[in-house]
mmCIF file of C-alpha atoms in Angstrom:
data_model
loop_
_atom_site.group_PDB
_atom_site.id
_atom_site.type_symbol
_atom_site.label_atom_id
_atom_site.label_comp_id
_atom_site.label_asym_id
_atom_site.label_seq_id
_atom_site.Cartn_x
_atom_site.Cartn_y
_atom_site.Cartn_z
ATOM 1 C CA MET E 1 15.033 8.703 -1.184
ATOM 2 C CA ALA E 2 16.276 5.133 -1.072
ATOM 3 C CA ARG E 3 19.022 4.330 1.388
ATOM 4 C CA SER E 4 22.249 2.669 0.364
ATOM 5 C CA HIS E 5 22.710 -0.841 1.690
ATOM 6 C CA GLU E 6 25.573 -3.283 1.877
ATOM 7 C CA HIS E 7 26.094 -5.227 -1.313
ATOM 8 C CA HIS E 8 24.786 -8.725 -1.603
ATOM 9 C CA GLU E 9 25.558 -11.373 -4.202
ATOM 10 C CA SER E 10 22.850 -11.829 -6.841
ATOM 11 C CA LEU E 11 21.889 -15.460 -7.551
ATOM 12 C CA ARG E 12 20.283 -15.856 -11.003
ATOM 13 C CA GLY E 13 18.678 -18.921 -12.417
ATOM 14 C CA HIS E 14 18.681 -21.184 -9.358
ATOM 15 C CA MET E 15 15.304 -20.730 -7.795
ATOM 16 C CA THR E 16 12.691 -23.056 -6.579
ATOM 17 C CA LEU E 17 9.297 -21.523 -6.883
ATOM 18 C CA PRO E 18 6.723 -22.064 -4.084
ATOM 19 C CA PRO E 19 4.599 -25.117 -4.678
ATOM 20 C CA ASP E 20 1.273 -23.190 -4.761
ATOM 21 C CA LEU E 21 2.270 -21.224 -7.903
ATOM 22 C CA ASP E 22 0.553 -22.594 -10.997
ATOM 23 C CA ASP E 23 2.071 -22.286 -14.462
ATOM 24 C CA THR E 24 0.485 -18.848 -15.142
ATOM 25 C CA ARG E 25 1.992 -17.344 -12.037
ATOM 26 C CA ARG E 26 5.304 -19.096 -12.821
ATOM 27 C CA ARG E 27 5.427 -17.279 -16.072
ATOM 28 C CA LEU E 28 4.851 -13.952 -14.233
ATOM 29 C CA LEU E 29 7.821 -14.683 -12.179
ATOM 30 C CA LYS E 30 10.102 -16.028 -14.972
ATOM 31 C CA GLY E 31 11.679 -12.554 -15.645
ATOM 32 C CA ALA E 32 12.275 -11.835 -11.967
ATOM 33 C CA GLY E 33 14.908 -14.421 -11.180
ATOM 34 C CA ALA E 34 17.343 -12.267 -9.249
ATOM 35 C CA MET E 35 14.488 -10.400 -7.571
ATOM 36 C CA ALA E 36 13.384 -13.570 -5.926
ATOM 37 C CA LEU E 37 16.840 -14.019 -4.513
ATOM 38 C CA LEU E 38 15.950 -13.808 -0.824
ATOM 39 C CA SER E 39 12.171 -14.075 -0.589
ATOM 40 C CA LEU E 40 11.863 -17.524 -2.152
ATOM 41 C CA LEU E 41 14.015 -19.095 0.443
ATOM 42 C CA PRO E 42 12.819 -20.256 3.926
ATOM 43 C CA GLY E 43 13.644 -19.172 7.412
ATOM 44 C CA ALA E 44 15.563 -16.019 8.012
ATOM 45 C CA LEU E 45 15.673 -15.105 4.322
ATOM 46 C CA LEU E 46 11.912 -14.569 4.375
ATOM 47 C CA ALA E 47 12.471 -11.569 6.553
ATOM 48 C CA ARG E 48 15.258 -10.241 4.392
ATOM 49 C CA SER E 49 12.663 -9.340 1.856
ATOM 50 C CA ALA E 50 12.041 -6.358 4.149
ATOM 51 C CA ASP E 51 10.351 -3.519 2.505
ATOM 52 C CA ALA E 52 11.818 -1.604 -0.407
ATOM 53 C CA ARG E 53 12.042 1.448 1.707
ATOM 54 C CA PRO E 54 9.727 4.398 1.621
ATOM 55 C CA GLY E 55 12.553 6.785 2.166
ATOM 56 C CA SER E 56 15.521 7.678 4.391
ATOM 57 C CA ASP E 57 13.469 9.792 6.670
ATOM 58 C CA PHE E 58 11.949 7.055 8.889
ATOM 59 C CA ASN E 59 12.745 8.896 12.032
ATOM 60 C CA GLU E 60 12.174 12.381 10.756
ATOM 61 C CA SER E 61 9.851 14.414 12.935
ATOM 62 C CA LEU E 62 7.211 16.059 10.765
ATOM 63 C CA PRO E 63 6.649 19.846 10.812
ATOM 64 C CA PRO E 64 3.093 21.087 11.292
ATOM 65 C CA GLY E 65 1.041 20.151 8.212
ATOM 66 C CA ILE E 66 -2.421 20.693 6.804
ATOM 67 C CA VAL E 67 -4.226 19.272 9.819
ATOM 68 C CA GLU E 68 -2.473 21.631 12.219
ATOM 69 C CA THR E 69 -2.659 24.725 10.029
ATOM 70 C CA GLY E 70 -6.252 24.020 8.921
ATOM 71 C CA SER E 71 -7.966 24.227 5.583
ATOM 72 C CA SER E 72 -10.682 26.351 3.992
ATOM 73 C CA VAL E 73 -12.213 23.414 2.200
ATOM 74 C CA TYR E 74 -11.835 20.521 4.618
ATOM 75 C CA ASP E 75 -12.464 19.880 8.317
ATOM 76 C CA PHE E 76 -10.527 17.370 10.307
ATOM 77 C CA ARG E 77 -11.181 15.090 13.226
ATOM 78 C CA VAL E 78 -8.732 12.778 14.872
ATOM 79 C CA HIS E 79 -9.342 9.314 16.531
ATOM 80 C CA ARG E 80 -6.876 7.426 18.548
ATOM 81 C CA LEU E 81 -6.911 3.732 19.393
ATOM 82 C CA THR E 82 -4.621 0.946 20.384
ATOM 83 C CA SER E 83 -4.323 -2.403 18.799
ATOM 84 C CA PRO E 84 -6.031 -5.343 20.643
ATOM 85 C CA ASP E 85 -2.594 -6.653 21.778
ATOM 86 C CA GLY E 86 -1.609 -3.179 23.133
ATOM 87 C CA GLU E 87 1.480 -3.090 20.959
ATOM 88 C CA ARG E 88 0.609 -0.430 18.371
ATOM 89 C CA HIS E 89 -0.959 2.929 18.744
ATOM 90 C CA TYR E 90 -2.933 4.458 15.891
ATOM 91 C CA ARG E 91 -3.881 8.054 14.953
ATOM 92 C CA ILE E 92 -6.710 8.017 12.506
ATOM 93 C CA THR E 93 -7.257 11.384 10.805
ATOM 94 C CA VAL E 94 -10.477 11.921 8.941
ATOM 95 C CA ALA E 95 -10.584 14.856 6.471
ATOM 96 C CA ILE E 96 -14.124 15.804 5.707
ATOM 97 C CA PRO E 97 -15.013 18.091 2.781
ATOM 98 C CA LYS E 98 -16.905 21.189 3.818
ATOM 99 C CA LYS E 99 -18.619 20.900 0.410
ATOM 100 C CA ALA E 100 -22.027 19.051 0.665
ATOM 101 C CA PRO E 101 -21.778 15.340 -0.262
ATOM 102 C CA PRO E 102 -23.217 14.001 -3.564
ATOM 103 C CA GLU E 103 -26.627 12.299 -3.272
ATOM 104 C CA ALA E 104 -25.113 8.939 -2.953
ATOM 105 C CA GLY E 105 -22.702 10.133 -0.310
ATOM 106 C CA TYR E 106 -18.944 10.851 -0.045
ATOM 107 C CA THR E 107 -16.393 8.378 -1.489
ATOM 108 C CA PRO E 108 -14.123 7.385 1.372
ATOM 109 C CA ILE E 109 -10.495 6.590 0.619
ATOM 110 C CA TYR E 110 -8.269 4.943 3.371
ATOM 111 C CA LEU E 111 -4.709 5.924 3.218
ATOM 112 C CA LEU E 112 -2.047 3.762 4.737
ATOM 113 C CA ASP E 113 1.082 5.301 6.154
ATOM 114 C CA GLY E 114 -1.334 8.097 7.062
ATOM 115 C CA ASN E 115 1.282 10.368 8.603
ATOM 116 C CA ALA E 116 3.311 10.352 5.371
ATOM 117 C CA ALA E 117 0.234 10.603 3.161
ATOM 118 C CA LEU E 118 -0.986 13.781 5.030
ATOM 119 C CA ALA E 119 2.466 15.270 4.844
ATOM 120 C CA ALA E 120 2.292 14.939 1.075
ATOM 121 C CA LEU E 121 -0.884 17.029 0.855
ATOM 122 C CA ASP E 122 -1.376 20.770 1.177
ATOM 123 C CA GLU E 123 -4.155 23.307 0.754
ATOM 124 C CA GLN E 124 -3.655 23.358 -3.014
ATOM 125 C CA SER E 125 -4.358 19.661 -3.294
ATOM 126 C CA LEU E 126 -7.385 19.917 -1.189
ATOM 127 C CA LYS E 127 -8.768 22.858 -3.093
ATOM 128 C CA ALA E 128 -8.204 21.000 -6.346
ATOM 129 C CA MET E 129 -10.309 18.123 -5.125
ATOM 130 C CA ASN E 130 -12.932 20.455 -3.687
ATOM 131 C CA ALA E 131 -13.387 21.926 -7.166
ATOM 132 C CA ALA E 132 -14.359 18.477 -8.379
ATOM 133 C CA THR E 133 -15.874 15.763 -6.231
ATOM 134 C CA PRO E 134 -13.910 15.700 -3.009
ATOM 135 C CA PRO E 135 -13.590 12.377 -1.120
ATOM 136 C CA VAL E 136 -13.348 11.791 2.584
ATOM 137 C CA LEU E 137 -9.750 11.034 3.380
ATOM 138 C CA ILE E 138 -9.150 8.547 6.179
ATOM 139 C CA ALA E 139 -5.440 8.622 7.024
ATOM 140 C CA LEU E 140 -4.466 5.432 8.893
ATOM 141 C CA GLY E 141 -1.392 6.769 10.772
ATOM 142 C CA TYR E 142 0.438 5.906 13.836
ATOM 143 C CA ASP E 143 0.376 8.009 16.969
ATOM 144 C CA THR E 144 3.907 9.399 16.518
ATOM 145 C CA ASP E 145 5.401 12.687 15.291
ATOM 146 C CA HIS E 146 7.405 10.683 12.725
ATOM 147 C CA ARG E 147 6.570 10.077 9.129
ATOM 148 C CA PHE E 148 6.700 6.310 9.647
ATOM 149 C CA ASP E 149 6.474 3.838 12.621
ATOM 150 C CA VAL E 150 8.682 1.238 11.006
ATOM 151 C CA GLU E 151 8.098 -1.611 13.495
ATOM 152 C CA ALA E 152 4.341 -1.065 13.601
ATOM 153 C CA ARG E 153 3.900 -0.822 9.868
ATOM 154 C CA GLN E 154 6.076 -3.908 9.244
ATOM 155 C CA TRP E 155 3.768 -5.983 11.382
ATOM 156 C CA ASP E 156 0.504 -4.467 10.231
ATOM 157 C CA TYR E 157 1.079 -4.384 6.462
ATOM 158 C CA THR E 158 2.765 -7.763 5.830
ATOM 159 C CA PRO E 159 0.967 -11.147 5.561
ATOM 160 C CA ARG E 160 2.015 -14.621 6.598
ATOM 161 C CA ARG E 161 0.656 -17.983 5.661
ATOM 162 C CA PRO E 162 -1.785 -19.967 7.921
ATOM 163 C CA ASN E 163 -0.019 -21.398 10.876
ATOM 164 C CA GLN E 164 3.195 -19.670 9.952
ATOM 165 C CA ASP E 165 5.166 -18.113 12.803
ATOM 166 C CA PRO E 166 5.740 -14.265 12.818
ATOM 167 C CA ILE E 167 8.424 -13.377 10.267
ATOM 168 C CA ILE E 168 11.550 -11.862 11.876
ATOM 169 C CA ASP E 169 13.607 -9.316 9.934
ATOM 170 C CA ASP E 170 17.105 -10.739 10.303
ATOM 171 C CA ARG E 171 18.576 -7.211 9.803
ATOM 172 C CA HIS E 172 16.384 -5.692 12.443
ATOM 173 C CA PRO E 173 15.227 -8.454 14.880
ATOM 174 C CA GLU E 174 12.918 -5.976 16.547
ATOM 175 C CA ARG E 175 10.815 -5.819 13.482
ATOM 176 C CA ARG E 176 8.356 -8.634 12.999
ATOM 177 C CA GLY E 177 6.017 -9.225 9.986
ATOM 178 C CA GLY E 178 2.865 -11.107 9.493
ATOM 179 C CA GLY E 179 0.127 -9.167 11.172
ATOM 180 C CA ALA E 180 -1.781 -8.070 8.072
ATOM 181 C CA ASP E 181 -4.874 -10.167 8.729
ATOM 182 C CA ASP E 182 -5.210 -8.784 12.194
ATOM 183 C CA PHE E 183 -4.969 -5.283 10.770
ATOM 184 C CA ILE E 184 -7.601 -6.025 8.156
ATOM 185 C CA LYS E 185 -9.917 -7.257 10.941
ATOM 186 C CA LEU E 186 -9.227 -4.045 12.854
ATOM 187 C CA ILE E 187 -10.096 -1.869 9.969
ATOM 188 C CA ASN E 188 -13.268 -3.808 9.095
ATOM 189 C CA ASP E 189 -14.547 -4.243 12.638
ATOM 190 C CA THR E 190 -13.423 -1.031 14.386
ATOM 191 C CA ILE E 191 -11.771 1.684 12.409
ATOM 192 C CA MET E 192 -14.224 1.854 9.482
ATOM 193 C CA ALA E 193 -17.291 2.421 11.712
ATOM 194 C CA GLU E 194 -15.533 5.015 13.812
ATOM 195 C CA ALA E 195 -14.009 6.861 10.879
ATOM 196 C CA GLU E 196 -17.261 7.062 8.883
ATOM 197 C CA ARG E 197 -19.545 7.804 11.930
ATOM 198 C CA ASP E 198 -22.084 10.536 11.222
ATOM 199 C CA LEU E 199 -20.929 10.918 7.587
ATOM 200 C CA LEU E 200 -23.006 10.294 4.457
ATOM 201 C CA ILE E 201 -20.855 7.608 2.819
ATOM 202 C CA ASN E 202 -21.208 5.881 -0.486
ATOM 203 C CA THR E 203 -20.530 2.387 0.749
ATOM 204 C CA SER E 204 -20.260 1.020 -2.707
ATOM 205 C CA GLU E 205 -17.227 3.182 -3.493
ATOM 206 C CA ARG E 206 -14.810 2.645 -0.674
ATOM 207 C CA ALA E 207 -11.142 2.882 -1.741
ATOM 208 C CA ILE E 208 -7.777 2.125 -0.276
ATOM 209 C CA TRP E 209 -4.246 3.277 -1.177
ATOM 210 C CA GLY E 210 -0.847 2.043 0.018
ATOM 211 C CA HIS E 211 2.776 2.263 -0.967
ATOM 212 C CA SER E 212 5.579 -0.302 -0.563
ATOM 213 C CA PHE E 213 4.583 -2.588 2.318
ATOM 214 C CA GLY E 214 1.279 -0.586 2.190
ATOM 215 C CA GLY E 215 0.937 -1.660 -1.516
ATOM 216 C CA LEU E 216 1.503 -5.240 -0.464
ATOM 217 C CA PHE E 217 -1.193 -4.874 2.155
ATOM 218 C CA VAL E 218 -3.617 -3.519 -0.482
ATOM 219 C CA LEU E 219 -3.054 -6.493 -2.772
ATOM 220 C CA HIS E 220 -3.199 -9.122 0.032
ATOM 221 C CA THR E 221 -6.478 -7.616 1.216
ATOM 222 C CA LEU E 222 -7.876 -7.546 -2.294
ATOM 223 C CA PHE E 223 -7.125 -11.233 -2.815
ATOM 224 C CA THR E 224 -8.202 -12.454 0.627
ATOM 225 C CA HIS E 225 -10.894 -9.969 1.792
ATOM 226 C CA PRO E 226 -12.195 -8.473 -1.526
ATOM 227 C CA SER E 227 -15.465 -7.287 0.045
ATOM 228 C CA SER E 228 -13.543 -4.778 2.226
ATOM 229 C CA PHE E 229 -13.173 -2.164 -0.456
ATOM 230 C CA ASP E 230 -14.260 -1.440 -4.005
ATOM 231 C CA HIS E 231 -11.210 0.351 -5.462
ATOM 232 C CA TRP E 232 -7.713 -0.556 -4.809
ATOM 233 C CA TYR E 233 -4.535 1.507 -5.327
ATOM 234 C CA ALA E 234 -1.222 -0.352 -4.816
ATOM 235 C CA ALA E 235 1.978 1.509 -5.366
ATOM 236 C CA SER E 236 5.360 -0.138 -5.450
ATOM 237 C CA PRO E 237 4.043 -3.300 -3.642
ATOM 238 C CA THR E 238 6.624 -5.609 -2.157
ATOM 239 C CA LEU E 239 5.656 -8.538 -4.215
ATOM 240 C CA HIS E 240 8.426 -10.798 -3.192
ATOM 241 C CA TRP E 241 7.507 -10.743 0.513
ATOM 242 C CA ASN E 242 7.314 -14.191 2.071
ATOM 243 C CA GLY E 243 8.064 -16.216 -1.045
ATOM 244 C CA TYR E 244 5.751 -14.304 -3.371
ATOM 245 C CA GLN E 245 2.780 -15.084 -1.109
ATOM 246 C CA VAL E 246 0.682 -12.366 -2.648
ATOM 247 C CA VAL E 247 1.320 -13.596 -6.145
ATOM 248 C CA ALA E 248 0.080 -17.052 -5.106
ATOM 249 C CA GLU E 249 -3.034 -15.411 -3.623
ATOM 250 C CA ALA E 250 -3.719 -13.640 -6.926
ATOM 251 C CA GLY E 251 -4.203 -16.999 -8.576
ATOM 252 C CA ARG E 252 -7.111 -17.749 -6.211
ATOM 253 C CA PHE E 253 -8.664 -14.337 -6.531
ATOM 254 C CA GLN E 254 -12.413 -14.251 -6.963
ATOM 255 C CA TRP E 255 -14.214 -10.931 -7.105
ATOM 256 C CA PRO E 256 -17.711 -10.801 -5.538
ATOM 257 C CA SER E 257 -20.318 -11.159 -8.316
ATOM 258 C CA ASP E 258 -22.547 -8.338 -6.950
ATOM 259 C CA GLN E 259 -19.744 -5.784 -6.651
ATOM 260 C CA ARG E 260 -18.065 -3.458 -9.114
ATOM 261 C CA GLY E 261 -14.395 -2.915 -8.549
ATOM 262 C CA SER E 262 -11.137 -1.558 -9.899
ATOM 263 C CA ALA E 263 -7.416 -1.656 -9.170
ATOM 264 C CA LEU E 264 -4.611 0.615 -10.198
ATOM 265 C CA LEU E 265 -1.058 -0.833 -9.730
ATOM 266 C CA MET E 266 1.781 1.726 -9.915
ATOM 267 C CA ARG E 267 5.589 1.634 -9.720
ATOM 268 C CA GLY E 268 8.490 3.932 -10.627
ATOM 269 C CA ASP E 269 10.920 2.884 -13.281
ATOM 270 C CA ALA E 270 13.946 4.089 -11.292
ATOM 271 C CA GLU E 271 13.326 2.477 -7.965
ATOM 272 C CA LEU E 272 16.511 0.401 -7.992
ATOM 273 C CA GLN E 273 19.102 3.033 -8.788
ATOM 274 C CA ARG E 274 20.661 2.211 -5.490
ATOM 275 C CA ARG E 275 20.856 -1.447 -5.305
ATOM 276 C CA GLY E 276 20.850 -3.345 -2.026
ATOM 277 C CA PRO E 277 19.231 -6.412 -0.382
ATOM 278 C CA TYR E 278 15.865 -4.631 -0.297
ATOM 279 C CA SER E 279 15.711 -4.659 -4.088
ATOM 280 C CA ASN E 280 16.448 -8.410 -4.164
ATOM 281 C CA GLY E 281 18.280 -8.033 -7.490
ATOM 282 C CA GLY E 282 16.434 -7.850 -10.757
ATOM 283 C CA SER E 283 15.832 -4.703 -12.823
ATOM 284 C CA ASP E 284 13.162 -2.133 -12.702
ATOM 285 C CA LYS E 285 11.879 -3.345 -16.078
ATOM 286 C CA GLU E 286 11.721 -6.975 -14.821
ATOM 287 C CA ILE E 287 9.771 -5.982 -11.695
ATOM 288 C CA ASN E 288 7.471 -3.648 -13.558
ATOM 289 C CA ASP E 289 6.791 -6.371 -16.193
ATOM 290 C CA GLN E 290 5.882 -8.691 -13.388
ATOM 291 C CA LEU E 291 3.520 -6.095 -11.836
ATOM 292 C CA GLU E 292 1.890 -5.447 -15.216
ATOM 293 C CA GLY E 293 1.403 -9.122 -15.702
ATOM 294 C CA LEU E 294 -0.273 -9.308 -12.299
ATOM 295 C CA ALA E 295 -2.646 -6.501 -13.235
ATOM 296 C CA LYS E 296 -3.532 -8.386 -16.465
ATOM 297 C CA GLN E 297 -4.170 -11.528 -14.571
ATOM 298 C CA ILE E 298 -6.593 -10.051 -12.158
ATOM 299 C CA ASN E 299 -8.220 -7.949 -14.861
ATOM 300 C CA ARG E 300 -9.755 -11.161 -16.098
ATOM 301 C CA ALA E 301 -12.109 -11.334 -13.035
ATOM 302 C CA LYS E 302 -15.701 -10.629 -13.898
ATOM 303 C CA GLY E 303 -16.801 -7.225 -12.795
ATOM 304 C CA PHE E 304 -13.311 -6.049 -11.974
ATOM 305 C CA GLU E 305 -11.029 -3.782 -13.925
ATOM 306 C CA ALA E 306 -7.167 -3.578 -13.258
ATOM 307 C CA ARG E 307 -4.487 -1.555 -14.846
ATOM 308 C CA PHE E 308 -0.879 -0.733 -14.377
ATOM 309 C CA GLU E 309 0.921 2.526 -14.721
ATOM 310 C CA VAL E 310 4.682 3.167 -14.780
ATOM 311 C CA LEU E 311 5.688 6.296 -12.837
ATOM 312 C CA GLU E 312 8.301 7.535 -15.226
ATOM 313 C CA GLY E 313 11.645 8.736 -13.769
ATOM 314 C CA LEU E 314 10.627 8.134 -10.205
ATOM 315 C CA GLY E 315 12.487 6.253 -7.501
ATOM 316 C CA HIS E 316 10.848 4.511 -4.558
ATOM 317 C CA GLY E 317 10.253 7.484 -2.244
ATOM 318 C CA ALA E 318 9.062 9.780 -4.977
ATOM 319 C CA ALA E 319 6.559 7.159 -6.068
ATOM 320 C CA LEU E 320 4.763 7.495 -2.728
ATOM 321 C CA VAL E 321 3.793 11.142 -3.445
ATOM 322 C CA ARG E 322 3.061 10.687 -7.163
ATOM 323 C CA SER E 323 0.954 7.567 -6.629
ATOM 324 C CA LEU E 324 -1.025 9.312 -3.975
ATOM 325 C CA LYS E 325 -1.708 12.310 -6.162
ATOM 326 C CA LEU E 326 -2.738 9.932 -9.053
ATOM 327 C CA THR E 327 -5.044 8.061 -6.679
ATOM 328 C CA LEU E 328 -6.749 11.190 -5.416
ATOM 329 C CA SER E 329 -7.022 12.480 -8.968
ATOM 330 C CA ASP E 330 -8.752 9.211 -10.066
ATOM 331 C CA ILE E 331 -11.105 9.277 -7.017
ATOM 332 C CA SER E 332 -12.066 12.921 -7.176
ATOM 333 C CA GLY E 333 -11.901 13.733 -10.899
ATOM 334 C CA ALA E 334 -9.505 16.588 -10.164
ATOM 335 C CA THR E 335 -6.053 16.993 -11.577
ATOM 336 C CA LEU E 336 -3.448 17.002 -8.805
ATOM 337 C CA THR E 337 -0.125 17.642 -10.400
ATOM 338 C CA PRO E 338 3.081 16.304 -8.674
ATOM 339 C CA SER E 339 3.686 19.775 -7.203
ATOM 340 C CA ALA E 340 0.050 20.213 -6.066
#
């Protein structure tokens, strides 16, 4: 579902890596020379790393889905809230199994791009999870009829460094980046308590899934606020954002000693079939090798297990759906096929 973009010249072999990258992380980046084309440069080019896009249907209005039609195995409740600065409006949909919770409580999984995530699920998917150990699904969406709110997600899901100004997308000046830490705080301080209210929740098994900018957010949160969740699912993360900021953060990663955790990193092997500035050059193999190297790096943390999975034959948009199904299969113990 990738869009075509105007061609840009690829610059190989003439990169200056950020100063906070040690030798290990430099080796991770070695094979991604062209991919670093725009993101390793200052100023406007930081913004040009803008998300490898979730699809061409940004402004598509969604038809009625599982929440509107109802389910025989899940109940739904919807919360609406506004960001503290009044700029973004959220629709938080909580899908609650009708099946009684396990003794330890339901596993909650937070789904970024909640509108798109819910659109990827149907009754067959919910029934498959219900036959195993169904989780509570907490879809962090925006209060719009569209699959994505591109301006809101670009702000909420992307990090910036301390004291760095908001990052302006030079292709779309109305889109700013750098609000990830504010969104983490909103989740931890407000959304989590409201979404889990009156539910028996296993607070040692909280999980989060995100794709593209959402995958970037998952990794940034893992490396900077690791106590927020226990299990982390990052699909097609935009690693090159802001001069590989998240890769630098990985080198400082420390997992809480009293917490058990895991991460699954995923990416398609055909995400760059249509090249453009959002790919930042490179090849799928180079990018996937880099992501696998990152998984191996964080797998060394005590009490933490990380792995990488290639989504064979999939482009960027299709990776959203497949990674979501793999995540829910992993959480519930069910088998959700790509068509389920």
